[in-house]
Amino acid sequence: DTAVSQTPKYLVTQMGNDKSIKCEQNLGHDTMYWYKQDSKKFLKIMFSYNNKELIINETVPNRFSPKSPDKAHLNLHINSLELGDSAVYFCASSPPGSGGNTHTQYFGPGTRLTVL
Amino acid sequence: GEDVEQSLFLSVREGDSSVINCTYTDSSSTYLYWYKQEPGAGLQLLTYIFSNMDMKQDQRLTVLLNKKDKHLSLRIADTQTGDSAIYFCAERMGYGGATNKLIFGTGTLLAVQP
């Protein structure tokens, strides 16, 4: 069973388009995240949500809008795509709490976005 | 700052030990992690260490933490070709719960020669 899944795995689109990436976790976690990995493999957090509420927003352009319909899903919508948005986007989730293994983040397989 | 630094590349022969190093910046980090990323794949958590520990061993993996120098290392014993991947260290920052975020290192590409 897939713990954290993302769709699509690959996304190729033209500049200026609007696209969405979906993420679902079946781990019963309360917290979900979006990370961006650029062409140099550098990984940086974009957002975190806890139980459908936005917690972290790392100065990401407002063309990026996360949406959490329920705590098992965190989708990422991107408006007016730009060349610089090309990257691999990873979704992650973690259980509630702060001790033991509850802090661990589990990552999805990634979505490779290519903007032409 | 939030810079977590790693050397970019490490090449070892199969059967040798690999040591991947990482320096981090936030002395208040409570947890530090090692993730593995195989080509075209997501991030797999390998191990983590709590900041009040100096060492943690998990089968072929040994994590050493020098909190004074803010230095973390991952030793892989008897390295196999299947260990070839990019290894990321990460420190946890935040105030607990969903405020926590991972600050990732720049990644080390480990190439294992047969």
Short mmCIF file of N, CA, C and O in Angstrom, two decimals, chain B residues 26-104:
data_model
loop_
_atom_site.label_atom_id
_atom_site.label_comp_id
_atom_site.label_asym_id
_atom_site.label_seq_id
_atom_site.Cartn_x
_atom_site.Cartn_y
_atom_site.Cartn_z
N ASP B 26 21.86 25.36 13.05
CA ASP B 26 21.01 25.71 14.18
C ASP B 26 21.32 24.82 15.38
O ASP B 26 20.98 23.64 15.38
N SER B 27 21.94 25.40 16.39
CA SER B 27 22.33 24.60 17.55
C SER B 27 21.13 24.13 18.36
O SER B 27 21.25 23.25 19.21
N SER B 28 19.95 24.70 18.08
CA SER B 28 18.77 24.29 18.83
C SER B 28 18.02 23.14 18.17
O SER B 28 16.99 22.69 18.66
N SER B 29 18.55 22.66 17.03
CA SER B 29 17.88 21.54 16.35
C SER B 29 17.81 20.34 17.27
O SER B 29 18.80 19.95 17.87
N THR B 30 16.62 19.75 17.38
CA THR B 30 16.45 18.62 18.28
C THR B 30 16.64 17.28 17.57
O THR B 30 17.05 16.31 18.17
N TYR B 31 16.28 17.24 16.31
CA TYR B 31 16.43 16.01 15.55
C TYR B 31 17.20 16.29 14.26
O TYR B 31 17.00 17.33 13.63
N LEU B 32 18.05 15.34 13.90
CA LEU B 32 18.77 15.42 12.64
C LEU B 32 18.57 14.10 11.91
O LEU B 32 18.49 13.04 12.53
N TYR B 33 18.47 14.19 10.60
CA TYR B 33 18.03 13.05 9.80
C TYR B 33 18.98 12.78 8.64
O TYR B 33 19.67 13.69 8.17
N TRP B 34 18.91 11.53 8.20
CA TRP B 34 19.55 11.17 6.92
C TRP B 34 18.48 10.55 6.03
O TRP B 34 17.79 9.61 6.42
N TYR B 35 18.38 11.10 4.81
CA TYR B 35 17.47 10.58 3.80
C TYR B 35 18.30 10.11 2.60
O TYR B 35 19.36 10.66 2.31
N LYS B 36 17.74 9.13 1.91
CA LYS B 36 18.38 8.59 0.69
C LYS B 36 17.45 8.82 -0.48
O LYS B 36 16.24 8.59 -0.38
N GLN B 37 18.00 9.27 -1.61
CA GLN B 37 17.21 9.46 -2.81
C GLN B 37 17.88 8.72 -3.95
O GLN B 37 18.96 9.09 -4.40
N GLU B 38 17.22 7.68 -4.43
CA GLU B 38 17.72 6.95 -5.60
C GLU B 38 17.25 7.68 -6.86
O GLU B 38 16.30 8.46 -6.80
N PRO B 39 17.93 7.44 -7.99
CA PRO B 39 17.58 8.17 -9.22
C PRO B 39 16.11 8.07 -9.57
O PRO B 39 15.54 6.98 -9.61
N GLY B 40 15.48 9.21 -9.79
CA GLY B 40 14.08 9.25 -10.19
C GLY B 40 13.10 8.85 -9.11
O GLY B 40 11.91 8.67 -9.40
N ALA B 41 13.56 8.77 -7.89
CA ALA B 41 12.68 8.30 -6.81
C ALA B 41 12.51 9.38 -5.75
O ALA B 41 13.16 10.43 -5.78
N GLY B 42 11.63 9.10 -4.80
CA GLY B 42 11.41 10.01 -3.69
C GLY B 42 12.46 9.85 -2.61
O GLY B 42 13.47 9.18 -2.79
N LEU B 43 12.19 10.47 -1.48
CA LEU B 43 13.13 10.46 -0.37
C LEU B 43 12.76 9.37 0.62
O LEU B 43 11.62 9.27 1.06
N GLN B 44 13.75 8.57 0.96
CA GLN B 44 13.54 7.47 1.90
C GLN B 44 14.28 7.80 3.19
O GLN B 44 15.49 8.06 3.17
N LEU B 45 13.56 7.81 4.31
CA LEU B 45 14.21 8.07 5.58
C LEU B 45 15.10 6.88 5.94
O LEU B 45 14.64 5.74 5.98
N LEU B 46 16.37 7.16 6.20
CA LEU B 46 17.29 6.09 6.59
C LEU B 46 17.38 5.97 8.11
O LEU B 46 17.26 4.89 8.66
N THR B 47 17.61 7.09 8.75
CA THR B 47 17.79 7.08 10.18
C THR B 47 17.72 8.50 10.70
O THR B 47 17.75 9.47 9.92
N TYR B 48 17.62 8.65 12.01
CA TYR B 48 17.63 9.97 12.61
C TYR B 48 18.32 9.86 13.96
O TYR B 48 18.51 8.77 14.51
N ILE B 49 18.72 11.00 14.49
CA ILE B 49 19.38 11.02 15.80
C ILE B 49 18.83 12.19 16.60
O ILE B 49 18.62 13.28 16.05
N PHE B 50 18.60 11.95 17.85
CA PHE B 50 18.16 13.01 18.74
C PHE B 50 19.39 13.78 19.21
O PHE B 50 20.46 13.19 19.39
N SER B 51 19.24 15.05 19.45
CA SER B 51 20.40 15.91 19.68
C SER B 51 21.14 15.63 20.98
O SER B 51 22.26 16.10 21.16
N ASN B 52 20.54 14.86 21.89
CA ASN B 52 21.27 14.56 23.13
C ASN B 52 22.08 13.27 23.01
O ASN B 52 22.63 12.79 24.00
N MET B 53 22.13 12.73 21.80
CA MET B 53 22.91 11.52 21.56
C MET B 53 24.17 11.87 20.78
O MET B 53 24.19 12.83 20.01
N ASP B 54 25.22 11.08 20.98
CA ASP B 54 26.45 11.26 20.22
C ASP B 54 26.51 10.30 19.04
O ASP B 54 27.17 10.56 18.05
N MET B 55 25.87 9.15 19.21
CA MET B 55 26.01 8.11 18.21
C MET B 55 24.73 7.27 18.19
O MET B 55 24.07 7.07 19.21
N LYS B 56 24.44 6.79 16.99
CA LYS B 56 23.33 5.86 16.84
C LYS B 56 23.71 4.85 15.78
O LYS B 56 24.19 5.22 14.70
N GLN B 57 23.51 3.57 16.09
CA GLN B 57 23.85 2.53 15.12
C GLN B 57 22.59 1.79 14.72
O GLN B 57 21.75 1.46 15.57
N ASP B 58 22.47 1.53 13.44
CA ASP B 58 21.31 0.82 12.92
C ASP B 58 21.79 -0.05 11.79
O ASP B 58 21.95 0.40 10.66
N GLN B 59 22.08 -1.30 12.09
CA GLN B 59 22.60 -2.27 11.13
C GLN B 59 23.87 -1.73 10.50
O GLN B 59 24.86 -1.51 11.19
N ARG B 60 23.91 -1.51 9.19
CA ARG B 60 25.15 -1.05 8.56
C ARG B 60 25.38 0.45 8.72
O ARG B 60 26.41 0.97 8.30
N LEU B 61 24.41 1.14 9.28
CA LEU B 61 24.49 2.60 9.37
C LEU B 61 24.92 3.04 10.77
O LEU B 61 24.39 2.54 11.76
N THR B 62 25.87 3.97 10.82
CA THR B 62 26.26 4.59 12.08
C THR B 62 26.20 6.09 11.91
O THR B 62 26.80 6.64 10.97
N VAL B 63 25.46 6.74 12.79
CA VAL B 63 25.37 8.20 12.76
C VAL B 63 26.18 8.74 13.94
O VAL B 63 26.04 8.28 15.07
N LEU B 64 27.04 9.71 13.65
CA LEU B 64 27.80 10.39 14.69
C LEU B 64 27.39 11.85 14.72
O LEU B 64 27.27 12.48 13.66
N LEU B 65 27.18 12.37 15.91
CA LEU B 65 26.80 13.76 16.07
C LEU B 65 27.77 14.47 17.00
O LEU B 65 27.98 14.05 18.14
N ASN B 66 28.36 15.54 16.51
CA ASN B 66 29.21 16.41 17.32
C ASN B 66 28.47 17.73 17.43
O ASN B 66 28.51 18.57 16.52
N LYS B 67 27.76 17.87 18.53
CA LYS B 67 26.88 19.02 18.66
C LYS B 67 27.68 20.32 18.82
O LYS B 67 27.25 21.38 18.38
N LYS B 68 28.84 20.20 19.45
CA LYS B 68 29.68 21.40 19.65
C LYS B 68 30.11 21.99 18.31
O LYS B 68 30.05 23.20 18.10
N ASP B 69 30.48 21.12 17.38
CA ASP B 69 30.93 21.57 16.07
C ASP B 69 29.79 21.61 15.05
O ASP B 69 30.02 21.95 13.89
N LYS B 70 28.61 21.21 15.47
CA LYS B 70 27.44 21.13 14.57
C LYS B 70 27.78 20.28 13.35
O LYS B 70 27.58 20.69 12.20
N HIS B 71 28.30 19.11 13.62
CA HIS B 71 28.74 18.21 12.57
C HIS B 71 28.06 16.86 12.74
O HIS B 71 28.02 16.29 13.82
N LEU B 72 27.54 16.39 11.63
CA LEU B 72 26.81 15.11 11.59
C LEU B 72 27.45 14.25 10.52
O LEU B 72 27.84 14.77 9.46
N SER B 73 27.60 12.97 10.79
CA SER B 73 28.13 12.09 9.75
C SER B 73 27.33 10.80 9.69
O SER B 73 26.72 10.39 10.67
N LEU B 74 27.36 10.21 8.51
CA LEU B 74 26.70 8.92 8.28
C LEU B 74 27.76 7.96 7.74
O LEU B 74 28.37 8.24 6.71
N ARG B 75 27.96 6.87 8.47
CA ARG B 75 28.90 5.86 8.01
C ARG B 75 28.11 4.65 7.55
O ARG B 75 27.23 4.16 8.26
N ILE B 76 28.42 4.20 6.33
CA ILE B 76 27.78 3.01 5.78
C ILE B 76 28.87 1.93 5.72
O ILE B 76 29.86 2.09 4.99
N ALA B 77 28.69 0.88 6.48
CA ALA B 77 29.66 -0.21 6.47
C ALA B 77 29.38 -1.14 5.28
O ALA B 77 28.23 -1.28 4.85
N ASP B 78 30.46 -1.76 4.76
CA ASP B 78 30.31 -2.74 3.69
C ASP B 78 29.40 -2.20 2.57
O ASP B 78 28.36 -2.77 2.25
N THR B 79 29.80 -1.08 2.02
CA THR B 79 28.97 -0.39 1.02
C THR B 79 28.73 -1.28 -0.19
O THR B 79 29.66 -1.92 -0.71
N GLN B 80 27.49 -1.30 -0.64
CA GLN B 80 27.08 -2.10 -1.79
C GLN B 80 26.70 -1.20 -2.96
O GLN B 80 26.38 -0.03 -2.77
N THR B 81 26.65 -1.78 -4.16
CA THR B 81 26.28 -0.97 -5.33
C THR B 81 24.87 -0.41 -5.18
O THR B 81 24.55 0.67 -5.68
N GLY B 82 24.02 -1.13 -4.45
CA GLY B 82 22.66 -0.63 -4.22
C GLY B 82 22.60 0.58 -3.30
O GLY B 82 21.54 1.21 -3.16
N ASP B 83 23.72 0.91 -2.68
CA ASP B 83 23.77 2.11 -1.84
C ASP B 83 24.03 3.37 -2.67
O ASP B 83 23.95 4.48 -2.14
N SER B 84 24.32 3.21 -3.95
CA SER B 84 24.55 4.38 -4.81
C SER B 84 23.29 5.22 -4.88
O SER B 84 22.21 4.72 -5.25
N ALA B 85 23.40 6.47 -4.49
CA ALA B 85 22.24 7.35 -4.40
C ALA B 85 22.74 8.72 -3.95
O ALA B 85 23.92 8.93 -3.71
N ILE B 86 21.79 9.65 -3.82
CA ILE B 86 22.10 10.94 -3.18
C ILE B 86 21.64 10.85 -1.74
O ILE B 86 20.51 10.41 -1.46
N TYR B 87 22.49 11.28 -0.83
CA TYR B 87 22.18 11.25 0.59
C TYR B 87 22.03 12.69 1.10
O TYR B 87 22.91 13.53 0.89
N PHE B 88 20.92 12.94 1.75
CA PHE B 88 20.63 14.26 2.30
C PHE B 88 20.61 14.21 3.82
O PHE B 88 19.94 13.34 4.39
N CYS B 89 21.32 15.12 4.44
CA CYS B 89 21.09 15.31 5.86
C CYS B 89 20.06 16.42 6.01
O CYS B 89 19.85 17.22 5.09
N ALA B 90 19.38 16.44 7.13
CA ALA B 90 18.37 17.47 7.36
C ALA B 90 18.29 17.75 8.85
O ALA B 90 18.43 16.85 9.67
N GLU B 91 18.07 19.01 9.17
CA GLU B 91 17.83 19.37 10.57
C GLU B 91 16.39 19.85 10.69
O GLU B 91 15.84 20.44 9.75
N ARG B 92 15.84 19.57 11.86
CA ARG B 92 14.46 20.00 12.09
C ARG B 92 14.48 21.34 12.79
O ARG B 92 15.16 21.52 13.79
N MET B 93 13.72 22.28 12.26
CA MET B 93 13.57 23.58 12.89
C MET B 93 12.09 23.83 13.11
O MET B 93 11.25 23.36 12.35
N GLY B 94 11.78 24.60 14.15
CA GLY B 94 10.38 24.92 14.41
C GLY B 94 10.09 24.84 15.90
O GLY B 94 10.96 24.58 16.72
N TYR B 95 8.83 25.02 16.21
CA TYR B 95 8.43 25.13 17.61
C TYR B 95 7.55 23.97 18.03
O TYR B 95 6.89 24.01 19.04
N GLY B 96 7.58 22.91 17.22
CA GLY B 96 6.78 21.73 17.56
C GLY B 96 5.60 21.58 16.61
O GLY B 96 5.16 22.56 15.99
N GLY B 97 5.13 20.35 16.51
CA GLY B 97 3.97 20.06 15.68
C GLY B 97 4.17 20.48 14.24
O GLY B 97 5.24 20.27 13.66
N ALA B 98 3.16 21.10 13.68
CA ALA B 98 3.20 21.44 12.26
C ALA B 98 4.09 22.63 11.96
O ALA B 98 4.31 22.95 10.79
N THR B 99 4.60 23.31 12.97
CA THR B 99 5.54 24.40 12.69
C THR B 99 6.90 23.85 12.31
O THR B 99 7.75 24.59 11.84
N ASN B 100 7.10 22.55 12.54
CA ASN B 100 8.39 21.97 12.23
C ASN B 100 8.59 21.89 10.73
O ASN B 100 7.69 21.52 9.99
N LYS B 101 9.79 22.22 10.31
CA LYS B 101 10.14 22.04 8.91
C LYS B 101 11.53 21.45 8.86
O LYS B 101 12.33 21.61 9.80
N LEU B 102 11.80 20.76 7.79
CA LEU B 102 13.13 20.18 7.60
C LEU B 102 13.95 21.11 6.72
O LEU B 102 13.48 21.55 5.67
N ILE B 103 15.15 21.41 7.17
CA ILE B 103 16.11 22.14 6.36
C ILE B 103 17.10 21.12 5.82
O ILE B 103 17.83 20.50 6.61
N PHE B 104 17.10 20.96 4.53
CA PHE B 104 17.91 19.92 3.92
C PHE B 104 19.29 20.42 3.55
O PHE B 104 19.47 21.59 3.19
#
